[in-house]
Short mmCIF file of C-alpha atoms in Angstrom, two decimals:
data_model
loop_
_atom_site.label_atom_id
_atom_site.label_comp_id
_atom_site.label_asym_id
_atom_site.label_seq_id
_atom_site.Cartn_x
_atom_site.Cartn_y
_atom_site.Cartn_z
CA MET A 1 1.35 -48.70 161.49
CA THR A 2 2.27 -51.64 163.65
CA THR A 3 -0.98 -51.13 166.04
CA ALA A 4 -2.03 -54.69 166.76
CA LYS A 5 -5.47 -55.78 165.61
CA ARG A 6 -7.09 -55.88 169.04
CA ASP A 7 -6.67 -52.25 169.62
CA THR A 8 -8.20 -51.52 166.28
CA TYR A 9 -11.78 -53.33 167.38
CA THR A 10 -14.46 -51.12 167.90
CA PRO A 11 -18.40 -51.50 168.17
CA GLU A 12 -18.63 -51.40 164.21
CA THR A 13 -16.08 -54.54 164.10
CA LEU A 14 -17.10 -56.20 166.88
CA LEU A 15 -21.00 -56.43 165.28
CA SER A 16 -19.94 -57.69 161.99
CA VAL A 17 -18.23 -60.43 163.60
CA ALA A 18 -21.23 -61.12 165.81
CA VAL A 19 -23.35 -61.51 163.24
CA GLN A 20 -21.29 -64.25 160.91
CA VAL A 21 -21.40 -66.02 164.02
CA PHE A 22 -25.10 -65.77 164.69
CA ILE A 23 -26.07 -66.74 161.10
CA GLU A 24 -23.64 -69.76 161.40
CA ARG A 25 -24.78 -70.90 165.14
CA GLY A 26 -27.78 -69.87 165.20
CA TYR A 27 -28.46 -66.78 167.84
CA ASP A 28 -29.68 -69.57 170.42
CA GLY A 29 -27.02 -71.76 170.06
CA THR A 30 -24.33 -68.81 170.33
CA SER A 31 -22.32 -68.23 173.32
CA MET A 32 -20.10 -65.11 174.49
CA GLU A 33 -17.06 -67.62 174.03
CA HIS A 34 -17.73 -68.25 170.78
CA LEU A 35 -17.72 -64.81 169.61
CA SER A 36 -15.04 -64.33 171.96
CA LYS A 37 -12.99 -66.68 169.86
CA ALA A 38 -14.36 -65.56 166.24
CA ALA A 39 -13.77 -61.90 167.31
CA GLY A 40 -10.11 -62.84 168.71
CA ILE A 41 -10.81 -60.53 171.69
CA SER A 42 -11.66 -61.87 175.29
CA LYS A 43 -15.26 -61.84 176.65
CA SER A 44 -14.11 -58.45 179.05
CA SER A 45 -12.97 -56.83 176.03
CA ILE A 46 -16.53 -57.33 174.54
CA TYR A 47 -17.93 -56.52 178.04
CA HIS A 48 -16.65 -53.30 177.15
CA HIS A 49 -18.03 -52.86 174.01
CA VAL A 50 -21.60 -54.14 174.82
CA SER A 51 -23.77 -55.92 177.99
CA GLY A 52 -24.25 -59.21 176.26
CA LYS A 53 -24.94 -60.75 173.11
CA GLU A 54 -28.79 -59.65 172.96
CA GLU A 55 -27.47 -56.14 172.69
CA LEU A 56 -25.71 -57.77 169.78
CA LEU A 57 -28.09 -58.92 168.52
CA ARG A 58 -30.14 -55.76 168.71
CA ARG A 59 -27.80 -53.74 167.23
CA ALA A 60 -27.63 -55.94 164.04
CA VAL A 61 -31.55 -56.44 163.46
CA SER A 62 -31.60 -52.45 163.85
CA ARG A 63 -28.99 -51.96 161.33
CA ALA A 64 -31.14 -53.91 158.86
CA LEU A 65 -34.77 -52.40 160.20
CA ASP A 66 -33.44 -49.04 159.72
CA GLY A 67 -32.26 -49.34 156.62
CA LEU A 68 -35.65 -50.86 155.32
CA PHE A 69 -37.84 -48.45 157.01
CA ALA A 70 -35.31 -45.40 156.00
CA ILE A 71 -37.07 -46.00 152.32
CA LEU A 72 -40.42 -45.15 153.16
CA ASP A 73 -39.18 -41.63 154.21
CA GLU A 74 -37.05 -41.45 151.00
CA GLU A 75 -39.20 -38.97 148.24
CA PRO A 76 -39.89 -41.38 145.61
CA ALA A 77 -42.11 -43.50 148.67
CA ARG A 78 -43.44 -40.71 149.87
CA ALA A 79 -45.20 -38.90 146.62
CA GLY A 80 -46.66 -39.76 143.39
CA ARG A 81 -48.97 -42.39 142.28
CA ALA A 82 -49.14 -45.42 144.99
CA VAL A 83 -48.04 -47.89 142.01
CA GLN A 84 -44.98 -45.69 141.57
CA ARG A 85 -44.19 -45.42 145.27
CA LEU A 86 -44.67 -49.12 145.95
CA GLU A 87 -42.37 -50.46 142.25
CA TYR A 88 -39.57 -47.56 144.15
CA VAL A 89 -40.21 -49.48 147.46
CA VAL A 90 -39.82 -52.89 146.20
CA GLN A 91 -36.31 -51.95 144.31
CA ARG A 92 -35.57 -50.09 147.42
CA MET A 93 -35.75 -53.39 149.21
CA VAL A 94 -33.97 -55.12 147.07
CA GLU A 95 -30.99 -52.86 147.33
CA VAL A 96 -30.59 -52.46 151.00
CA LEU A 97 -31.21 -56.42 151.47
CA ILE A 98 -27.85 -56.59 149.40
CA SER A 99 -26.11 -54.23 150.44
CA GLU A 100 -27.11 -55.17 154.47
CA LEU A 101 -27.14 -58.57 153.54
CA PRO A 102 -26.18 -60.59 156.41
CA TYR A 103 -27.70 -57.94 158.72
CA VAL A 104 -30.70 -58.73 156.78
CA THR A 105 -30.03 -61.97 156.56
CA LEU A 106 -30.25 -62.47 160.90
CA LEU A 107 -33.38 -60.32 160.90
CA LEU A 108 -34.87 -62.71 158.35
CA ARG A 109 -34.37 -65.59 160.82
CA VAL A 110 -35.42 -64.51 164.33
CA ARG A 111 -37.98 -66.46 165.31
CA GLY A 112 -39.23 -64.72 168.70
CA ASN A 113 -37.77 -66.47 172.08
CA THR A 114 -36.33 -63.12 173.43
CA GLY A 115 -37.45 -59.83 174.11
CA THR A 116 -35.37 -58.32 170.98
CA GLU A 117 -36.59 -61.02 168.65
CA ARG A 118 -40.00 -60.23 169.59
CA TRP A 119 -39.48 -56.95 169.47
CA ALA A 120 -37.57 -57.49 165.65
CA LEU A 121 -40.45 -59.60 164.40
CA GLU A 122 -42.80 -56.73 165.69
CA ARG A 123 -40.90 -54.02 163.64
CA ARG A 124 -40.69 -56.64 160.30
CA ARG A 125 -44.75 -56.95 160.99
CA ASP A 126 -45.08 -52.99 161.09
CA PHE A 127 -42.70 -52.48 157.88
CA ASP A 128 -45.27 -55.24 156.06
CA HIS A 129 -47.98 -53.85 156.73
CA ARG A 130 -46.54 -50.14 155.80
CA VAL A 131 -46.09 -51.71 152.03
CA ALA A 132 -49.28 -53.76 152.17
CA ALA A 133 -51.06 -50.11 152.52
CA LEU A 134 -49.07 -49.18 149.92
CA LEU A 135 -50.16 -51.78 147.65
CA LYS A 136 -53.70 -51.68 148.55
CA ALA A 137 -53.74 -48.13 147.70
CA ALA A 138 -52.66 -48.78 144.41
CA ALA A 139 -55.44 -51.22 144.26
CA ALA A 140 -58.24 -48.71 144.95
CA ASP A 141 -56.17 -46.87 141.97
CA GLY A 142 -57.08 -49.21 139.65
CA ASP A 143 -53.43 -49.34 138.82
CA VAL A 144 -52.56 -52.34 140.54
CA ARG A 145 -55.00 -56.07 139.68
CA GLY A 146 -57.73 -56.99 141.61
CA ASP A 147 -57.94 -60.56 140.99
CA VAL A 148 -55.52 -61.31 144.05
CA GLU A 149 -55.82 -60.50 147.16
CA VAL A 150 -54.00 -57.88 148.74
CA ARG A 151 -52.70 -60.00 151.65
CA LEU A 152 -51.58 -62.39 149.96
CA ALA A 153 -49.96 -60.44 147.25
CA THR A 154 -47.90 -58.84 149.91
CA ARG A 155 -46.66 -62.78 151.12
CA LEU A 156 -45.87 -63.57 147.82
CA VAL A 157 -43.66 -60.29 146.63
CA PHE A 158 -41.79 -60.40 150.42
CA GLY A 159 -41.30 -64.35 149.70
CA MET A 160 -39.62 -63.59 146.46
CA ILE A 161 -37.56 -60.45 147.75
CA ASN A 162 -36.62 -62.39 150.97
CA SER A 163 -35.35 -65.65 149.15
CA ILE A 164 -32.05 -63.35 147.88
CA VAL A 165 -30.61 -63.18 150.99
CA GLU A 166 -30.68 -67.76 150.27
CA TRP A 167 -28.04 -67.67 147.41
CA TYR A 168 -26.51 -63.61 146.57
CA ARG A 169 -23.18 -63.51 147.51
CA PRO A 170 -20.65 -60.09 146.96
CA ASP A 171 -18.17 -61.88 145.74
CA GLY A 172 -17.76 -59.40 142.52
CA ARG A 173 -18.67 -62.02 139.85
CA GLY A 174 -22.03 -62.78 140.43
CA MET A 175 -24.70 -60.08 139.63
CA GLY A 176 -25.08 -56.47 141.10
CA GLU A 177 -27.25 -55.42 143.72
CA ARG A 178 -28.51 -53.01 140.55
CA GLU A 179 -29.41 -55.87 137.82
CA VAL A 180 -30.78 -57.47 140.95
CA SER A 181 -33.12 -55.01 141.93
CA GLU A 182 -34.46 -54.27 138.71
CA ALA A 183 -35.29 -57.84 137.61
CA VAL A 184 -37.47 -57.95 140.87
CA ALA A 185 -38.98 -54.86 140.13
CA ARG A 186 -39.59 -56.35 136.45
CA LEU A 187 -40.97 -59.49 137.67
CA VAL A 188 -43.19 -58.36 140.37
CA PHE A 189 -45.30 -55.23 138.19
CA SER A 190 -45.08 -56.77 135.06
CA GLY A 191 -44.11 -60.14 134.89
CA LEU A 192 -42.61 -62.92 132.70
CA ARG A 193 -44.87 -62.99 129.92
CA GLN A 194 -43.42 -61.12 126.94
CA ALA A 195 -46.33 -57.99 126.40
CA MET B 1 -62.36 -101.56 167.23
CA THR B 2 -60.25 -101.38 170.65
CA THR B 3 -56.62 -102.04 168.76
CA ALA B 4 -54.11 -99.95 170.62
CA LYS B 5 -52.50 -97.10 169.04
CA ARG B 6 -49.35 -99.19 168.41
CA ASP B 7 -50.63 -101.75 167.20
CA THR B 8 -52.12 -99.46 163.78
CA TYR B 9 -48.83 -97.96 163.51
CA THR B 10 -47.39 -98.40 159.71
CA PRO B 11 -44.30 -96.74 158.20
CA GLU B 12 -46.42 -94.16 156.68
CA THR B 13 -47.67 -93.03 160.16
CA LEU B 14 -44.14 -93.02 161.45
CA LEU B 15 -42.82 -91.15 158.15
CA SER B 16 -45.46 -88.47 159.21
CA VAL B 17 -44.58 -88.20 162.96
CA ALA B 18 -40.47 -87.94 162.07
CA VAL B 19 -41.04 -85.19 159.78
CA GLN B 20 -42.86 -83.05 162.15
CA VAL B 21 -39.19 -83.58 164.30
CA PHE B 22 -37.13 -83.27 161.80
CA ILE B 23 -38.94 -79.91 160.94
CA GLU B 24 -39.04 -79.10 165.17
CA ARG B 25 -35.38 -79.97 166.20
CA GLY B 26 -33.75 -80.13 162.85
CA TYR B 27 -32.50 -83.31 160.95
CA ASP B 28 -28.96 -82.94 162.86
CA GLY B 29 -30.76 -82.35 166.20
CA THR B 30 -32.92 -85.35 166.24
CA SER B 31 -32.14 -88.67 167.81
CA MET B 32 -33.67 -91.78 167.58
CA GLU B 33 -34.94 -91.32 171.19
CA HIS B 34 -37.02 -87.87 170.31
CA LEU B 35 -38.35 -90.29 167.63
CA SER B 36 -39.25 -92.82 169.68
CA LYS B 37 -40.80 -90.68 172.34
CA ALA B 38 -43.04 -89.01 169.39
CA ALA B 39 -44.17 -91.56 168.20
CA GLY B 40 -44.99 -93.68 171.52
CA ILE B 41 -43.65 -96.20 170.55
CA SER B 42 -40.02 -98.10 171.60
CA LYS B 43 -36.65 -97.25 169.55
CA SER B 44 -36.68 -101.12 168.46
CA SER B 45 -40.53 -100.71 167.06
CA ILE B 46 -38.89 -98.11 164.81
CA TYR B 47 -35.82 -100.19 163.85
CA HIS B 48 -38.80 -102.85 162.91
CA HIS B 49 -40.11 -100.47 160.27
CA VAL B 50 -36.50 -98.91 158.97
CA SER B 51 -32.96 -99.01 159.30
CA GLY B 52 -32.49 -95.70 161.20
CA LYS B 53 -33.08 -91.89 160.75
CA GLU B 54 -31.64 -91.51 157.45
CA GLU B 55 -33.55 -93.51 156.00
CA LEU B 56 -36.81 -91.69 157.34
CA LEU B 57 -35.14 -88.93 156.17
CA ARG B 58 -34.76 -90.26 152.30
CA ARG B 59 -38.26 -91.49 152.71
CA ALA B 60 -39.46 -88.11 153.49
CA VAL B 61 -37.73 -86.11 150.94
CA SER B 62 -38.33 -88.58 148.23
CA ARG B 63 -41.86 -87.93 148.55
CA ALA B 64 -41.58 -84.77 148.35
CA LEU B 65 -39.01 -84.79 145.13
CA ASP B 66 -41.47 -88.09 143.47
CA GLY B 67 -44.46 -85.53 143.82
CA LEU B 68 -42.17 -82.49 142.21
CA PHE B 69 -40.82 -84.43 139.44
CA ALA B 70 -44.11 -86.19 138.73
CA ILE B 71 -45.21 -83.07 137.65
CA LEU B 72 -43.35 -82.98 134.70
CA ASP B 73 -44.46 -86.50 133.16
CA GLU B 74 -47.85 -84.83 133.04
CA GLU B 75 -49.64 -84.14 130.17
CA PRO B 76 -49.72 -80.38 130.01
CA ALA B 77 -46.02 -79.96 131.32
CA ARG B 78 -45.19 -81.98 127.52
CA ALA B 79 -47.42 -80.87 125.16
CA GLY B 80 -47.46 -77.19 123.53
CA ARG B 81 -45.55 -73.98 123.72
CA ALA B 82 -42.83 -73.31 126.47
CA VAL B 83 -44.66 -70.46 128.11
CA GLN B 84 -47.70 -72.30 128.86
CA ARG B 85 -46.18 -75.89 129.86
CA LEU B 86 -44.15 -73.38 132.13
CA GLU B 87 -47.09 -71.84 133.60
CA TYR B 88 -48.74 -75.03 134.19
CA VAL B 89 -45.38 -76.61 136.18
CA VAL B 90 -45.49 -73.26 137.91
CA GLN B 91 -49.20 -73.55 139.36
CA ARG B 92 -48.25 -77.35 139.79
CA MET B 93 -45.48 -76.67 142.35
CA VAL B 94 -47.60 -74.58 144.18
CA GLU B 95 -50.60 -77.60 144.47
CA VAL B 96 -47.47 -79.86 145.49
CA LEU B 97 -45.55 -77.45 148.10
CA ILE B 98 -49.47 -77.13 149.76
CA SER B 99 -50.36 -80.46 149.30
CA GLU B 100 -47.30 -82.11 150.75
CA LEU B 101 -46.17 -79.27 153.10
CA PRO B 102 -44.06 -80.55 155.58
CA TYR B 103 -42.28 -83.18 153.28
CA VAL B 104 -41.16 -79.98 150.63
CA THR B 105 -40.82 -77.78 154.16
CA LEU B 106 -38.34 -80.45 155.09
CA LEU B 107 -36.68 -80.69 151.83
CA LEU B 108 -35.88 -76.81 151.25
CA ARG B 109 -34.05 -76.95 154.91
CA VAL B 110 -31.71 -79.93 153.86
CA ARG B 111 -28.28 -78.24 154.24
CA GLY B 112 -25.88 -81.44 152.79
CA ASN B 113 -24.02 -83.01 156.08
CA THR B 114 -24.82 -86.79 155.00
CA GLY B 115 -25.14 -88.94 151.94
CA THR B 116 -29.07 -88.55 151.75
CA GLU B 117 -29.29 -84.28 152.12
CA ARG B 118 -26.79 -84.19 149.73
CA TRP B 119 -28.17 -86.62 147.31
CA ALA B 120 -31.21 -84.69 147.89
CA LEU B 121 -29.81 -81.14 146.92
CA GLU B 122 -28.66 -83.16 144.17
CA ARG B 123 -32.17 -83.84 143.00
CA ARG B 124 -33.76 -80.52 143.82
CA ARG B 125 -30.72 -79.04 141.75
CA ASP B 126 -31.96 -81.44 139.07
CA PHE B 127 -35.61 -80.29 139.33
CA ASP B 128 -34.31 -76.53 139.34
CA HIS B 129 -32.59 -77.19 136.36
CA ARG B 130 -35.74 -78.41 134.00
CA VAL B 131 -37.80 -75.81 135.19
CA ALA B 132 -35.08 -73.17 134.39
CA ALA B 133 -34.77 -75.45 130.46
CA LEU B 134 -38.70 -74.88 130.39
CA LEU B 135 -38.06 -70.96 131.43
CA LYS B 136 -35.33 -70.80 128.28
CA ALA B 137 -37.22 -72.04 125.66
CA ALA B 138 -39.87 -69.76 126.46
CA ALA B 139 -37.99 -67.23 126.15
CA ALA B 140 -36.53 -68.49 122.85
CA ASP B 141 -39.77 -68.44 121.25
CA GLY B 142 -40.33 -65.00 122.42
CA ASP B 143 -43.23 -65.56 124.35
CA VAL B 144 -40.78 -64.54 127.70
CA ARG B 145 -39.39 -61.55 128.42
CA GLY B 146 -35.64 -61.13 127.31
CA ASP B 147 -34.55 -58.20 129.78
CA VAL B 148 -33.90 -60.26 132.87
CA GLU B 149 -31.27 -63.30 132.82
CA VAL B 150 -33.18 -66.88 133.22
CA ARG B 151 -30.81 -68.18 135.79
CA LEU B 152 -31.98 -65.13 138.03
CA ALA B 153 -35.46 -65.28 137.04
CA THR B 154 -35.85 -69.10 137.96
CA ARG B 155 -34.38 -68.07 141.17
CA LEU B 156 -36.76 -65.55 141.87
CA VAL B 157 -40.12 -67.42 140.86
CA PHE B 158 -38.26 -70.53 143.31
CA GLY B 159 -37.92 -68.08 146.04
CA MET B 160 -41.51 -66.56 145.65
CA ILE B 161 -42.97 -70.46 145.02
CA ASN B 162 -40.62 -72.07 148.04
CA SER B 163 -41.51 -68.53 150.52
CA ILE B 164 -45.24 -70.26 150.63
CA VAL B 165 -43.85 -72.98 153.32
CA GLU B 166 -43.41 -69.74 155.87
CA TRP B 167 -46.43 -69.03 156.06
CA TYR B 168 -49.07 -71.54 154.33
CA ARG B 169 -51.24 -73.19 157.08
CA PRO B 170 -53.63 -75.91 155.86
CA ASP B 171 -56.00 -75.12 158.95
CA GLY B 172 -59.17 -74.49 156.86
CA ARG B 173 -59.58 -71.38 157.83
CA GLY B 174 -57.44 -69.76 155.44
CA MET B 175 -56.72 -69.65 151.65
CA GLY B 176 -56.90 -72.37 149.70
CA GLU B 177 -54.69 -74.23 147.66
CA ARG B 178 -56.09 -73.52 144.36
CA GLU B 179 -56.41 -69.80 145.43
CA VAL B 180 -52.59 -69.57 146.45
CA SER B 181 -51.58 -71.73 143.26
CA GLU B 182 -53.45 -69.16 140.89
CA ALA B 183 -52.65 -65.98 142.49
CA VAL B 184 -48.69 -67.26 142.04
CA ALA B 185 -49.21 -68.32 138.25
CA ARG B 186 -50.99 -64.41 137.79
CA LEU B 187 -48.27 -62.80 139.49
CA VAL B 188 -45.27 -64.66 137.91
CA PHE B 189 -46.54 -64.61 134.10
CA SER B 190 -48.65 -61.20 134.52
CA GLY B 191 -46.95 -58.98 137.54
CA LEU B 192 -48.88 -57.11 139.97
CA ARG B 193 -49.83 -54.00 137.58
CA GLN B 194 -53.12 -53.56 136.09
CA ALA B 195 -52.94 -54.17 131.95
#
């Protein structure tokens, strides 16, 4: 195989390069010139694949959002007591966050200046509401403590989960996906204190 | 009192304006020109108070760091079982974060490009280590669960607490400092699940 690197370029590899550049420079601070340099292909080659940087952003955040929404369709998220469905969703959220780390990182940094960003924020809010509804159902079942308001609890739990993008690095030396997702589920549902 | 606004300028009010500008534009993206415009005073008036924007950054992050470190010297953080001292520290961290919201927000965004930023990151790490040591002591006492690694638990708890800067707004309509700090202490130590 002596194929030159540029010949093997696919929309998938271009997307993965673009996401790194968006994270490093910020989406607003990234030009097609930056993307072209980072990918090592010409701007016209990029336009062969996508209409511009906003399409790359949409594809990137879609990958994160699709991964998160897919959790809600999985069997253990749909059947059983709300508290158990919620625990499953929390643990899977951590797994998706880690397996799609750059895409979720980008999603969490979206601020809403373009149509695509506003759409992404809207879908994030939808997802948050779906999880909050599960928490509310678990509280109605009496399985979740009643002395912390549902909206506040949702924000704090999302805060803990989303903070993982700040320090998790998939370098093989550190913690595995499963160790982190189990730790989050234990802390969120049972807390630090030894029962 | 007919004193013009510029005459009442103090280092304190200048600092509070600078912190807002740093948060909005990023520290790197802020010039003395931006600070002068936002404060409504000339650059030379600013230089009358401080040596430049790095001194303003140092004062701002010092205010956040001093508030956090002061917690560790408070009586309930120093005496008693480690788990109770830890619970006190967690609750007070939330209170300091809320009462010094812009200063802590800025501290959490520091990235380490200048000497002052590296110094701030170093002091943040010191603080994190002091809290992690408390968690370790509580685990050694058998008061904290042993199935979540101390460093991971510390990161997740800090993640939950620090995420508050992303949504908390002191507008009088929302949640109070006490409601949030008690919710965090309950979730961190006892978890969501109804015992």
